Each structure stands twice: as structure tokens, then as C-alpha cells.
Amino acid sequence: MSADCKPETLLLDGDVEDYEYLNKSRREVDGCTVGSPQPSKDLFRLVAAVLHIGNIVINSTRSDDAVMPDPSQAERVCHLLGLPLSEFTKAVLRPRLLAGREWVTQARTRQEALKELSALCKTLYERSFGMLVGRINRAAPGLR
């Protein structure tokens, strides 16, 4: 495994049991490298980001607004995806929406914020899987 794909480079410093999304899944996946190392590195970064998203804790305030009491997992996600932490937390907890002709900030509930994180994970998986299938198809055109 290249240095870019080692667990510490991906900020994966815990055991398998420390990642909520892995607790209900298969523990081992056969290794497969397709093409150059850069796309593989990017794929590992996306998977690591999804694992960290699964560990983000969202709580509710008394007024039912979503809050992120410990941003450490979000910091890891932002580092891996190259996003500013403040923009990521605003998008999850208090997004700006267009209402008519004005932009308004909407406070999300805990459940809405968790659904937003889940949707982000699904999108990351969908796009990375599509990229991987596209690379395989280009690498093996005779198999279609």
C-alpha cells in the first residue's frame, strides 16, 4: 500500500469498531488496484471521509436546532475533502436557501442534519463508484 493510502495519512487512527458505518458491514474487502495510484488515492480519501462522516455527532438544542458539539470528525472530513470547516458546518447545520428573491438561513433539526450527512455519503459513494466503473470500462474495452 502506498504511503498516501496508509491509515494514518487518511486520518483513520482507530480500530474497525470505531467507525459507525463499518459496524454493520463486511470487515474485509479483497484489494484491487485499477490504473494509476492517484485515482486509487482519491478513492481511499473518499472512503475515509465517509467513515469520518459516519462518526460526526449531531445533538439538539432546547429549541430543536442541530449542533455539532465536537467538530473533530468534521475537521477530518474537511481535511480529506479539501473543504473549509466553517462552510461544511454551515451547510450541514444552517444552510442558506433562496426564498423568493431573498437568501435566508435555515436552522436544521438534528434529524435533518443527519439526513444531510447521509445524503452526502450516498453522493460520494455514487460518484466514486461511477468513476471506478468508468475507469474499468476504459481500461478493458473488449469486455463490454
mmCIF file of N, CA and C in Angstrom:
data_model
loop_
_atom_site.group_PDB
_atom_site.id
_atom_site.type_symbol
_atom_site.label_atom_id
_atom_site.label_comp_id
_atom_site.label_asym_id
_atom_site.label_seq_id
_atom_site.Cartn_x
_atom_site.Cartn_y
_atom_site.Cartn_z
ATOM 1 N N MET A 1 0.847 -1.174 0.000
ATOM 2 C CA MET A 1 0.000 0.000 0.000
ATOM 3 C C MET A 1 0.895 1.240 0.000
ATOM 4 N N SER A 2 0.593 2.209 -0.863
ATOM 5 C CA SER A 2 1.427 3.407 -0.948
ATOM 6 C C SER A 2 1.273 4.245 0.312
ATOM 7 N N ALA A 3 2.223 5.142 0.533
ATOM 8 C CA ALA A 3 2.202 5.998 1.723
ATOM 9 C C ALA A 3 0.958 6.874 1.754
ATOM 10 N N ASP A 4 0.429 7.265 0.584
ATOM 11 C CA ASP A 4 -0.759 8.114 0.524
ATOM 12 C C ASP A 4 -2.022 7.396 0.961
ATOM 13 N N CYS A 5 -2.016 6.075 0.966
ATOM 14 C CA CYS A 5 -3.212 5.305 1.300
ATOM 15 C C CYS A 5 -3.107 4.621 2.651
ATOM 16 N N LYS A 6 -2.088 4.927 3.416
ATOM 17 C CA LYS A 6 -1.955 4.331 4.745
ATOM 18 C C LYS A 6 -2.994 4.940 5.682
ATOM 19 N N PRO A 7 -3.463 4.179 6.661
ATOM 20 C CA PRO A 7 -4.498 4.681 7.573
ATOM 21 C C PRO A 7 -4.162 6.025 8.214
ATOM 22 N N GLU A 8 -2.909 6.234 8.614
ATOM 23 C CA GLU A 8 -2.577 7.493 9.275
ATOM 24 C C GLU A 8 -2.651 8.683 8.321
ATOM 25 N N THR A 9 -2.364 8.475 7.046
ATOM 26 C CA THR A 9 -2.489 9.545 6.058
ATOM 27 C C THR A 9 -3.951 9.913 5.850
ATOM 28 N N LEU A 10 -4.838 8.934 5.980
ATOM 29 C CA LEU A 10 -6.277 9.141 5.807
ATOM 30 C C LEU A 10 -6.964 9.498 7.118
ATOM 31 N N LEU A 11 -6.168 9.720 8.164
ATOM 32 C CA LEU A 11 -6.656 10.082 9.496
ATOM 33 C C LEU A 11 -7.515 8.986 10.110
ATOM 34 N N LEU A 12 -7.294 7.745 9.692
ATOM 35 C CA LEU A 12 -8.006 6.590 10.239
ATOM 36 C C LEU A 12 -7.140 5.983 11.334
ATOM 37 N N ASP A 13 -7.251 6.534 12.532
ATOM 38 C CA ASP A 13 -6.360 6.120 13.606
ATOM 39 C C ASP A 13 -6.995 5.155 14.593
ATOM 40 N N GLY A 14 -8.219 4.734 14.342
ATOM 41 C CA GLY A 14 -8.876 3.829 15.274
ATOM 42 C C GLY A 14 -8.975 2.423 14.718
ATOM 43 N N ASP A 15 -9.649 1.579 15.484
ATOM 44 C CA ASP A 15 -9.928 0.214 15.047
ATOM 45 C C ASP A 15 -11.193 0.217 14.202
ATOM 46 N N VAL A 16 -11.474 -0.896 13.557
ATOM 47 C CA VAL A 16 -12.660 -1.011 12.714
ATOM 48 C C VAL A 16 -13.921 -0.700 13.519
ATOM 49 N N GLU A 17 -13.958 -1.109 14.762
ATOM 50 C CA GLU A 17 -15.131 -0.893 15.609
ATOM 51 C C GLU A 17 -15.375 0.583 15.914
ATOM 52 N N ASP A 18 -14.380 1.449 15.691
ATOM 53 C CA ASP A 18 -14.510 2.877 15.987
ATOM 54 C C ASP A 18 -15.283 3.637 14.911
ATOM 55 N N TYR A 19 -15.627 2.980 13.810
ATOM 56 C CA TYR A 19 -16.308 3.647 12.709
ATOM 57 C C TYR A 19 -17.705 3.081 12.561
ATOM 58 N N GLU A 20 -18.679 3.911 12.871
ATOM 59 C CA GLU A 20 -20.072 3.507 12.928
ATOM 60 C C GLU A 20 -20.530 2.818 11.642
ATOM 61 N N TYR A 21 -20.136 3.325 10.501
ATOM 62 C CA TYR A 21 -20.589 2.753 9.231
ATOM 63 C C TYR A 21 -19.994 1.375 8.960
ATOM 64 N N LEU A 22 -18.926 0.998 9.637
ATOM 65 C CA LEU A 22 -18.338 -0.329 9.444
ATOM 66 C C LEU A 22 -18.877 -1.363 10.415
ATOM 67 N N ASN A 23 -19.552 -0.919 11.463
ATOM 68 C CA ASN A 23 -20.030 -1.857 12.472
ATOM 69 C C ASN A 23 -21.059 -2.842 11.932
ATOM 70 N N LYS A 24 -21.752 -2.481 10.872
ATOM 71 C CA LYS A 24 -22.793 -3.344 10.322
ATOM 72 C C LYS A 24 -22.420 -3.873 8.941
ATOM 73 N N SER A 25 -21.133 -3.893 8.625
ATOM 74 C CA SER A 25 -20.727 -4.287 7.282
ATOM 75 C C SER A 25 -19.642 -5.348 7.313
ATOM 76 N N ARG A 26 -19.261 -5.767 6.132
ATOM 77 C CA ARG A 26 -18.169 -6.718 5.977
ATOM 78 C C ARG A 26 -16.881 -6.119 6.491
ATOM 79 N N ARG A 27 -16.048 -6.898 7.127
ATOM 80 C CA ARG A 27 -14.803 -6.402 7.712
ATOM 81 C C ARG A 27 -13.628 -6.414 6.747
ATOM 82 N N GLU A 28 -13.689 -7.231 5.709
ATOM 83 C CA GLU A 28 -12.558 -7.335 4.792
ATOM 84 C C GLU A 28 -13.055 -7.237 3.354
ATOM 85 N N VAL A 29 -12.278 -6.574 2.540
ATOM 86 C CA VAL A 29 -12.565 -6.474 1.122
ATOM 87 C C VAL A 29 -11.268 -6.802 0.389
ATOM 88 N N ASP A 30 -11.359 -7.665 -0.594
ATOM 89 C CA ASP A 30 -10.164 -8.010 -1.365
ATOM 90 C C ASP A 30 -9.616 -6.764 -2.037
ATOM 91 N N GLY A 31 -8.291 -6.584 -1.995
ATOM 92 C CA GLY A 31 -7.654 -5.413 -2.593
ATOM 93 C C GLY A 31 -7.703 -5.461 -4.107
ATOM 94 N N CYS A 32 -7.822 -4.287 -4.702
ATOM 95 C CA CYS A 32 -7.856 -4.182 -6.156
ATOM 96 C C CYS A 32 -7.318 -2.820 -6.546
ATOM 97 N N THR A 33 -6.327 -2.779 -7.401
ATOM 98 C CA THR A 33 -5.778 -1.531 -7.891
ATOM 99 C C THR A 33 -6.061 -1.430 -9.372
ATOM 100 N N VAL A 34 -6.674 -0.318 -9.762
ATOM 101 C CA VAL A 34 -7.002 -0.106 -11.164
ATOM 102 C C VAL A 34 -6.275 1.144 -11.625
ATOM 103 N N GLY A 35 -5.385 0.995 -12.611
ATOM 104 C CA GLY A 35 -4.728 2.158 -13.195
ATOM 105 C C GLY A 35 -3.685 2.773 -12.300
ATOM 106 N N SER A 36 -3.540 4.090 -12.451
ATOM 107 C CA SER A 36 -2.503 4.818 -11.718
ATOM 108 C C SER A 36 -2.854 4.971 -10.250
ATOM 109 N N PRO A 37 -1.854 5.248 -9.399
ATOM 110 C CA PRO A 37 -2.117 5.362 -7.970
ATOM 111 C C PRO A 37 -2.946 6.576 -7.578
ATOM 112 N N GLN A 38 -2.936 7.667 -8.347
ATOM 113 C CA GLN A 38 -3.677 8.868 -7.946
ATOM 114 C C GLN A 38 -5.178 8.619 -7.817
ATOM 115 N N PRO A 39 -5.852 8.021 -8.820
ATOM 116 C CA PRO A 39 -7.274 7.738 -8.626
ATOM 117 C C PRO A 39 -7.533 6.807 -7.449
ATOM 118 N N SER A 40 -6.640 5.843 -7.216
ATOM 119 C CA SER A 40 -6.812 4.953 -6.063
ATOM 120 C C SER A 40 -6.698 5.749 -4.773
ATOM 121 N N LYS A 41 -5.731 6.662 -4.705
ATOM 122 C CA LYS A 41 -5.566 7.511 -3.535
ATOM 123 C C LYS A 41 -6.828 8.343 -3.306
ATOM 124 N N ASP A 42 -7.368 8.920 -4.375
ATOM 125 C CA ASP A 42 -8.585 9.729 -4.249
ATOM 126 C C ASP A 42 -9.753 8.883 -3.761
ATOM 127 N N LEU A 43 -9.845 7.658 -4.255
ATOM 128 C CA LEU A 43 -10.921 6.767 -3.826
ATOM 129 C C LEU A 43 -10.789 6.440 -2.337
ATOM 130 N N PHE A 44 -9.577 6.159 -1.886
ATOM 131 C CA PHE A 44 -9.367 5.882 -0.462
ATOM 132 C C PHE A 44 -9.690 7.111 0.393
ATOM 133 N N ARG A 45 -9.360 8.284 -0.099
ATOM 134 C CA ARG A 45 -9.675 9.521 0.638
ATOM 135 C C ARG A 45 -11.183 9.686 0.776
ATOM 136 N N LEU A 46 -11.934 9.384 -0.301
ATOM 137 C CA LEU A 46 -13.391 9.493 -0.243
ATOM 138 C C LEU A 46 -13.983 8.490 0.747
ATOM 139 N N VAL A 47 -13.484 7.266 0.701
ATOM 140 C CA VAL A 47 -13.988 6.245 1.629
ATOM 141 C C VAL A 47 -13.658 6.642 3.073
ATOM 142 N N ALA A 48 -12.457 7.142 3.303
ATOM 143 C CA ALA A 48 -12.086 7.594 4.645
ATOM 144 C C ALA A 48 -12.982 8.748 5.092
ATOM 145 N N ALA A 49 -13.274 9.667 4.185
ATOM 146 C CA ALA A 49 -14.151 10.795 4.530
ATOM 147 C C ALA A 49 -15.542 10.293 4.916
ATOM 148 N N VAL A 50 -16.063 9.321 4.179
ATOM 149 C CA VAL A 50 -17.385 8.761 4.501
ATOM 150 C C VAL A 50 -17.359 8.114 5.880
ATOM 151 N N LEU A 51 -16.280 7.406 6.206
ATOM 152 C CA LEU A 51 -16.180 6.781 7.530
ATOM 153 C C LEU A 51 -16.187 7.839 8.629
ATOM 154 N N HIS A 52 -15.501 8.945 8.395
ATOM 155 C CA HIS A 52 -15.493 10.025 9.398
ATOM 156 C C HIS A 52 -16.846 10.723 9.473
ATOM 157 N N ILE A 53 -17.533 10.873 8.348
ATOM 158 C CA ILE A 53 -18.876 11.473 8.373
ATOM 159 C C ILE A 53 -19.789 10.629 9.252
ATOM 160 N N GLY A 54 -19.649 9.323 9.172
ATOM 161 C CA GLY A 54 -20.477 8.439 9.999
ATOM 162 C C GLY A 54 -20.243 8.611 11.487
ATOM 163 N N ASN A 55 -19.115 9.195 11.877
ATOM 164 C CA ASN A 55 -18.811 9.417 13.297
ATOM 165 C C ASN A 55 -19.113 10.823 13.768
ATOM 166 N N ILE A 56 -19.634 11.685 12.901
ATOM 167 C CA ILE A 56 -19.998 13.043 13.320
ATOM 168 C C ILE A 56 -21.224 12.957 14.214
ATOM 169 N N VAL A 57 -21.127 13.557 15.388
ATOM 170 C CA VAL A 57 -22.232 13.562 16.353
ATOM 171 C C VAL A 57 -23.005 14.868 16.204
ATOM 172 N N ILE A 58 -24.312 14.744 16.047
ATOM 173 C CA ILE A 58 -25.199 15.903 15.965
ATOM 174 C C ILE A 58 -26.174 15.802 17.136
ATOM 175 N N ASN A 59 -26.271 16.870 17.918
ATOM 176 C CA ASN A 59 -27.216 16.942 19.033
ATOM 177 C C ASN A 59 -28.241 18.024 18.759
ATOM 178 N N SER A 60 -29.253 18.096 19.636
ATOM 179 C CA SER A 60 -30.290 19.121 19.528
ATOM 180 C C SER A 60 -30.188 20.088 20.690
ATOM 181 N N THR A 61 -30.494 21.351 20.412
ATOM 182 C CA THR A 61 -30.612 22.340 21.482
ATOM 183 C C THR A 61 -32.033 22.270 22.033
ATOM 184 N N ARG A 62 -32.310 23.060 23.020
ATOM 185 C CA ARG A 62 -33.676 23.083 23.568
ATOM 186 C C ARG A 62 -34.689 23.571 22.552
ATOM 187 N N SER A 63 -34.235 24.420 21.639
ATOM 188 C CA SER A 63 -35.142 24.922 20.598
ATOM 189 C C SER A 63 -35.160 24.003 19.371
ATOM 190 N N ASP A 64 -34.589 22.798 19.515
ATOM 191 C CA ASP A 64 -34.576 21.759 18.484
ATOM 192 C C ASP A 64 -33.651 22.071 17.313
ATOM 193 N N ASP A 65 -32.723 23.017 17.473
ATOM 194 C CA ASP A 65 -31.733 23.296 16.444
ATOM 195 C C ASP A 65 -30.602 22.274 16.551
ATOM 196 N N ALA A 66 -30.046 21.904 15.416
ATOM 197 C CA ALA A 66 -28.931 20.951 15.376
ATOM 198 C C ALA A 66 -27.631 21.656 15.757
ATOM 199 N N VAL A 67 -26.813 20.970 16.554
ATOM 200 C CA VAL A 67 -25.481 21.471 16.909
ATOM 201 C C VAL A 67 -24.493 20.318 16.801
ATOM 202 N N MET A 68 -23.237 20.685 16.529
ATOM 203 C CA MET A 68 -22.156 19.705 16.442
ATOM 204 C C MET A 68 -21.239 19.976 17.638
ATOM 205 N N PRO A 69 -21.411 19.217 18.744
ATOM 206 C CA PRO A 69 -20.652 19.516 19.957
ATOM 207 C C PRO A 69 -19.141 19.317 19.833
ATOM 208 N N ASP A 70 -18.736 18.366 19.017
ATOM 209 C CA ASP A 70 -17.303 18.079 18.827
ATOM 210 C C ASP A 70 -17.009 18.070 17.331
ATOM 211 N N PRO A 71 -16.338 19.099 16.819
ATOM 212 C CA PRO A 71 -16.090 19.173 15.381
ATOM 213 C C PRO A 71 -14.894 18.355 14.891
ATOM 214 N N SER A 72 -14.295 17.531 15.744
ATOM 215 C CA SER A 72 -13.066 16.840 15.343
ATOM 216 C C SER A 72 -13.275 15.928 14.130
ATOM 217 N N GLN A 73 -14.379 15.196 14.067
ATOM 218 C CA GLN A 73 -14.633 14.333 12.913
ATOM 219 C C GLN A 73 -14.901 15.174 11.666
ATOM 220 N N ALA A 74 -15.609 16.281 11.827
ATOM 221 C CA ALA A 74 -15.864 17.180 10.696
ATOM 222 C C ALA A 74 -14.553 17.781 10.195
ATOM 223 N N GLU A 75 -13.633 18.081 11.112
ATOM 224 C CA GLU A 75 -12.319 18.594 10.707
ATOM 225 C C GLU A 75 -11.591 17.571 9.841
ATOM 226 N N ARG A 76 -11.683 16.308 10.211
ATOM 227 C CA ARG A 76 -11.043 15.247 9.425
ATOM 228 C C ARG A 76 -11.675 15.146 8.035
ATOM 229 N N VAL A 77 -13.000 15.197 7.991
ATOM 230 C CA VAL A 77 -13.709 15.147 6.709
ATOM 231 C C VAL A 77 -13.258 16.306 5.819
ATOM 232 N N CYS A 78 -13.229 17.492 6.389
ATOM 233 C CA CYS A 78 -12.854 18.673 5.610
ATOM 234 C C CYS A 78 -11.408 18.593 5.144
ATOM 235 N N HIS A 79 -10.535 18.072 5.981
ATOM 236 C CA HIS A 79 -9.140 17.905 5.578
ATOM 237 C C HIS A 79 -9.044 16.954 4.387
ATOM 238 N N LEU A 80 -9.742 15.832 4.457
ATOM 239 C CA LEU A 80 -9.677 14.829 3.401
ATOM 240 C C LEU A 80 -10.313 15.304 2.097
ATOM 241 N N LEU A 81 -11.373 16.100 2.205
ATOM 242 C CA LEU A 81 -12.085 16.554 1.008
ATOM 243 C C LEU A 81 -11.631 17.936 0.535
ATOM 244 N N GLY A 82 -10.765 18.595 1.305
ATOM 245 C CA GLY A 82 -10.282 19.914 0.912
ATOM 246 C C GLY A 82 -11.336 20.996 1.042
ATOM 247 N N LEU A 83 -12.148 20.911 2.095
ATOM 248 C CA LEU A 83 -13.223 21.882 2.319
ATOM 249 C C LEU A 83 -12.925 22.746 3.535
ATOM 250 N N PRO A 84 -13.401 23.998 3.542
ATOM 251 C CA PRO A 84 -13.296 24.805 4.749
ATOM 252 C C PRO A 84 -14.290 24.291 5.806
ATOM 253 N N LEU A 85 -13.829 24.124 7.029
ATOM 254 C CA LEU A 85 -14.685 23.603 8.103
ATOM 255 C C LEU A 85 -15.920 24.468 8.325
ATOM 256 N N SER A 86 -15.750 25.775 8.325
ATOM 257 C CA SER A 86 -16.887 26.664 8.598
ATOM 258 C C SER A 86 -17.981 26.509 7.547
ATOM 259 N N GLU A 87 -17.585 26.365 6.285
ATOM 260 C CA GLU A 87 -18.579 26.190 5.213
ATOM 261 C C GLU A 87 -19.278 24.835 5.324
ATOM 262 N N PHE A 88 -18.530 23.817 5.677
ATOM 263 C CA PHE A 88 -19.109 22.479 5.834
ATOM 264 C C PHE A 88 -20.136 22.468 6.960
ATOM 265 N N THR A 89 -19.778 23.018 8.125
ATOM 266 C CA THR A 89 -20.712 23.004 9.256
ATOM 267 C C THR A 89 -21.932 23.880 8.975
ATOM 268 N N LYS A 90 -21.741 25.006 8.291
ATOM 269 C CA LYS A 90 -22.901 25.835 7.927
ATOM 270 C C LYS A 90 -23.822 25.085 6.980
ATOM 271 N N ALA A 91 -23.263 24.376 6.017
ATOM 272 C CA ALA A 91 -24.082 23.634 5.055
ATOM 273 C C ALA A 91 -24.870 22.519 5.732
ATOM 274 N N VAL A 92 -24.295 21.917 6.751
ATOM 275 C CA VAL A 92 -24.973 20.824 7.450
ATOM 276 C C VAL A 92 -25.979 21.344 8.470
ATOM 277 N N LEU A 93 -25.599 22.360 9.249
ATOM 278 C CA LEU A 93 -26.420 22.819 10.375
ATOM 279 C C LEU A 93 -27.331 24.003 10.053
ATOM 280 N N ARG A 94 -26.852 24.948 9.260
ATOM 281 C CA ARG A 94 -27.605 26.175 8.995
ATOM 282 C C ARG A 94 -27.402 26.627 7.550
ATOM 283 N N PRO A 95 -27.963 25.904 6.596
ATOM 284 C CA PRO A 95 -27.745 26.263 5.188
ATOM 285 C C PRO A 95 -28.493 27.527 4.783
ATOM 286 N N ARG A 96 -27.975 28.169 3.748
ATOM 287 C CA ARG A 96 -28.650 29.326 3.159
ATOM 288 C C ARG A 96 -29.514 28.833 2.014
ATOM 289 N N LEU A 97 -30.768 29.293 1.998
ATOM 290 C CA LEU A 97 -31.727 28.883 0.974
ATOM 291 C C LEU A 97 -32.306 30.109 0.298
ATOM 292 N N LEU A 98 -32.659 29.962 -0.959
ATOM 293 C CA LEU A 98 -33.301 31.034 -1.690
ATOM 294 C C LEU A 98 -34.802 30.932 -1.462
ATOM 295 N N ALA A 99 -35.373 31.975 -0.835
ATOM 296 C CA ALA A 99 -36.813 32.024 -0.578
ATOM 297 C C ALA A 99 -37.362 33.216 -1.357
ATOM 298 N N GLY A 100 -37.974 32.935 -2.488
ATOM 299 C CA GLY A 100 -38.408 34.024 -3.367
ATOM 300 C C GLY A 100 -37.193 34.678 -3.980
ATOM 301 N N ARG A 101 -36.962 35.939 -3.603
ATOM 302 C CA ARG A 101 -35.803 36.671 -4.107
ATOM 303 C C ARG A 101 -34.754 36.907 -3.039
ATOM 304 N N GLU A 102 -34.986 36.381 -1.865
ATOM 305 C CA GLU A 102 -34.062 36.619 -0.757
ATOM 306 C C GLU A 102 -33.407 35.315 -0.299
ATOM 307 N N TRP A 103 -32.162 35.458 0.155
ATOM 308 C CA TRP A 103 -31.458 34.337 0.761
ATOM 309 C C TRP A 103 -31.730 34.359 2.257
ATOM 310 N N VAL A 104 -32.130 33.216 2.795
ATOM 311 C CA VAL A 104 -32.392 33.105 4.232
ATOM 312 C C VAL A 104 -31.571 31.951 4.796
ATOM 313 N N THR A 105 -31.235 32.046 6.063
ATOM 314 C CA THR A 105 -30.534 30.970 6.752
ATOM 315 C C THR A 105 -31.557 30.143 7.498
ATOM 316 N N GLN A 106 -31.529 28.853 7.270
ATOM 317 C CA GLN A 106 -32.487 27.945 7.904
ATOM 318 C C GLN A 106 -31.766 27.089 8.935
ATOM 319 N N ALA A 107 -32.245 27.095 10.150
ATOM 320 C CA ALA A 107 -31.680 26.214 11.174
ATOM 321 C C ALA A 107 -32.283 24.826 10.993
ATOM 322 N N ARG A 108 -31.424 23.836 10.893
ATOM 323 C CA ARG A 108 -31.889 22.461 10.734
ATOM 324 C C ARG A 108 -32.083 21.799 12.088
ATOM 325 N N THR A 109 -32.975 20.818 12.110
ATOM 326 C CA THR A 109 -33.122 19.986 13.293
ATOM 327 C C THR A 109 -32.037 18.914 13.254
ATOM 328 N N ARG A 110 -31.886 18.200 14.349
ATOM 329 C CA ARG A 110 -30.900 17.119 14.412
ATOM 330 C C ARG A 110 -31.160 16.095 13.312
ATOM 331 N N GLN A 111 -32.419 15.706 13.148
ATOM 332 C CA GLN A 111 -32.768 14.695 12.154
ATOM 333 C C GLN A 111 -32.472 15.185 10.740
ATOM 334 N N GLU A 112 -32.758 16.443 10.457
ATOM 335 C CA GLU A 112 -32.474 16.997 9.126
ATOM 336 C C GLU A 112 -30.973 17.028 8.851
ATOM 337 N N ALA A 113 -30.177 17.384 9.862
ATOM 338 C CA ALA A 113 -28.723 17.424 9.694
ATOM 339 C C ALA A 113 -28.170 16.015 9.458
ATOM 340 N N LEU A 114 -28.684 15.035 10.186
ATOM 341 C CA LEU A 114 -28.242 13.654 9.976
ATOM 342 C C LEU A 114 -28.611 13.152 8.585
ATOM 343 N N LYS A 115 -29.797 13.541 8.105
ATOM 344 C CA LYS A 115 -30.193 13.162 6.744
ATOM 345 C C LYS A 115 -29.293 13.828 5.714
ATOM 346 N N GLU A 116 -28.870 15.052 5.978
ATOM 347 C CA GLU A 116 -27.953 15.752 5.074
ATOM 348 C C GLU A 116 -26.608 15.029 4.997
ATOM 349 N N LEU A 117 -26.095 14.604 6.141
ATOM 350 C CA LEU A 117 -24.833 13.862 6.165
ATOM 351 C C LEU A 117 -24.976 12.526 5.435
ATOM 352 N N SER A 118 -26.098 11.866 5.638
ATOM 353 C CA SER A 118 -26.347 10.595 4.951
ATOM 354 C C SER A 118 -26.414 10.801 3.440
ATOM 355 N N ALA A 119 -27.072 11.853 3.004
ATOM 356 C CA ALA A 119 -27.165 12.155 1.574
ATOM 357 C C ALA A 119 -25.784 12.457 0.992
ATOM 358 N N LEU A 120 -24.954 13.152 1.753
ATOM 359 C CA LEU A 120 -23.594 13.439 1.300
ATOM 360 C C LEU A 120 -22.809 12.141 1.112
ATOM 361 N N CYS A 121 -22.929 11.223 2.067
ATOM 362 C CA CYS A 121 -22.237 9.928 1.955
ATOM 363 C C CYS A 121 -22.703 9.163 0.725
ATOM 364 N N LYS A 122 -23.996 9.132 0.514
ATOM 365 C CA LYS A 122 -24.535 8.413 -0.644
ATOM 366 C C LYS A 122 -24.040 9.024 -1.945
ATOM 367 N N THR A 123 -23.981 10.339 -2.003
ATOM 368 C CA THR A 123 -23.496 11.020 -3.205
ATOM 369 C C THR A 123 -22.017 10.719 -3.442
ATOM 370 N N LEU A 124 -21.213 10.777 -2.381
ATOM 371 C CA LEU A 124 -19.790 10.470 -2.525
ATOM 372 C C LEU A 124 -19.582 9.041 -3.014
ATOM 373 N N TYR A 125 -20.331 8.096 -2.445
ATOM 374 C CA TYR A 125 -20.221 6.704 -2.884
ATOM 375 C C TYR A 125 -20.661 6.547 -4.340
ATOM 376 N N GLU A 126 -21.793 7.149 -4.673
ATOM 377 C CA GLU A 126 -22.331 7.015 -6.031
ATOM 378 C C GLU A 126 -21.346 7.552 -7.064
ATOM 379 N N ARG A 127 -20.808 8.718 -6.824
ATOM 380 C CA ARG A 127 -19.906 9.320 -7.804
ATOM 381 C C ARG A 127 -18.571 8.587 -7.868
ATOM 382 N N SER A 128 -18.071 8.148 -6.722
ATOM 383 C CA SER A 128 -16.791 7.435 -6.752
ATOM 384 C C SER A 128 -16.962 6.067 -7.406
ATOM 385 N N PHE A 129 -18.083 5.424 -7.172
ATOM 386 C CA PHE A 129 -18.329 4.134 -7.820
ATOM 387 C C PHE A 129 -18.469 4.325 -9.327
ATOM 388 N N GLY A 130 -19.178 5.364 -9.738
ATOM 389 C CA GLY A 130 -19.319 5.656 -11.162
ATOM 390 C C GLY A 130 -17.975 5.918 -11.815
ATOM 391 N N MET A 131 -17.098 6.652 -11.106
ATOM 392 C CA MET A 131 -15.764 6.921 -11.616
ATOM 393 C C MET A 131 -14.980 5.618 -11.757
ATOM 394 N N LEU A 132 -15.077 4.752 -10.762
ATOM 395 C CA LEU A 132 -14.355 3.485 -10.784
ATOM 396 C C LEU A 132 -14.840 2.597 -11.931
ATOM 397 N N VAL A 133 -16.135 2.498 -12.122
ATOM 398 C CA VAL A 133 -16.683 1.695 -13.219
ATOM 399 C C VAL A 133 -16.248 2.279 -14.562
ATOM 400 N N GLY A 134 -16.264 3.599 -14.685
ATOM 401 C CA GLY A 134 -15.813 4.240 -15.917
ATOM 402 C C GLY A 134 -14.360 3.937 -16.219
ATOM 403 N N ARG A 135 -13.509 3.953 -15.196
ATOM 404 C CA ARG A 135 -12.087 3.642 -15.395
ATOM 405 C C ARG A 135 -11.907 2.187 -15.800
ATOM 406 N N ILE A 136 -12.664 1.294 -15.192
ATOM 407 C CA ILE A 136 -12.570 -0.122 -15.559
ATOM 408 C C ILE A 136 -13.013 -0.310 -17.004
ATOM 409 N N ASN A 137 -14.100 0.340 -17.394
ATOM 410 C CA ASN A 137 -14.590 0.221 -18.766
ATOM 411 C C ASN A 137 -13.585 0.761 -19.778
ATOM 412 N N ARG A 138 -12.911 1.862 -19.452
ATOM 413 C CA ARG A 138 -11.914 2.409 -20.358
ATOM 414 C C ARG A 138 -10.663 1.523 -20.406
ATOM 415 N N ALA A 139 -10.337 0.892 -19.275
ATOM 416 C CA ALA A 139 -9.134 0.051 -19.213
ATOM 417 C C ALA A 139 -9.348 -1.290 -19.914
ATOM 418 N N ALA A 140 -10.587 -1.749 -19.990
ATOM 419 C CA ALA A 140 -10.881 -3.059 -20.584
ATOM 420 C C ALA A 140 -12.021 -2.941 -21.589
ATOM 421 N N PRO A 141 -11.814 -2.219 -22.695
ATOM 422 C CA PRO A 141 -12.903 -2.009 -23.643
ATOM 423 C C PRO A 141 -13.413 -3.279 -24.308
ATOM 424 N N GLY A 142 -12.612 -4.309 -24.365
ATOM 425 C CA GLY A 142 -13.038 -5.546 -25.006
ATOM 426 C C GLY A 142 -14.000 -6.373 -24.159
ATOM 427 N N LEU A 143 -14.216 -5.986 -22.898
ATOM 428 C CA LEU A 143 -15.077 -6.761 -22.010
ATOM 429 C C LEU A 143 -16.541 -6.331 -22.080
ATOM 430 N N ARG A 144 -16.854 -5.310 -22.829
ATOM 431 C CA ARG A 144 -18.252 -4.835 -22.878
ATOM 432 C C ARG A 144 -19.122 -5.728 -23.672
#
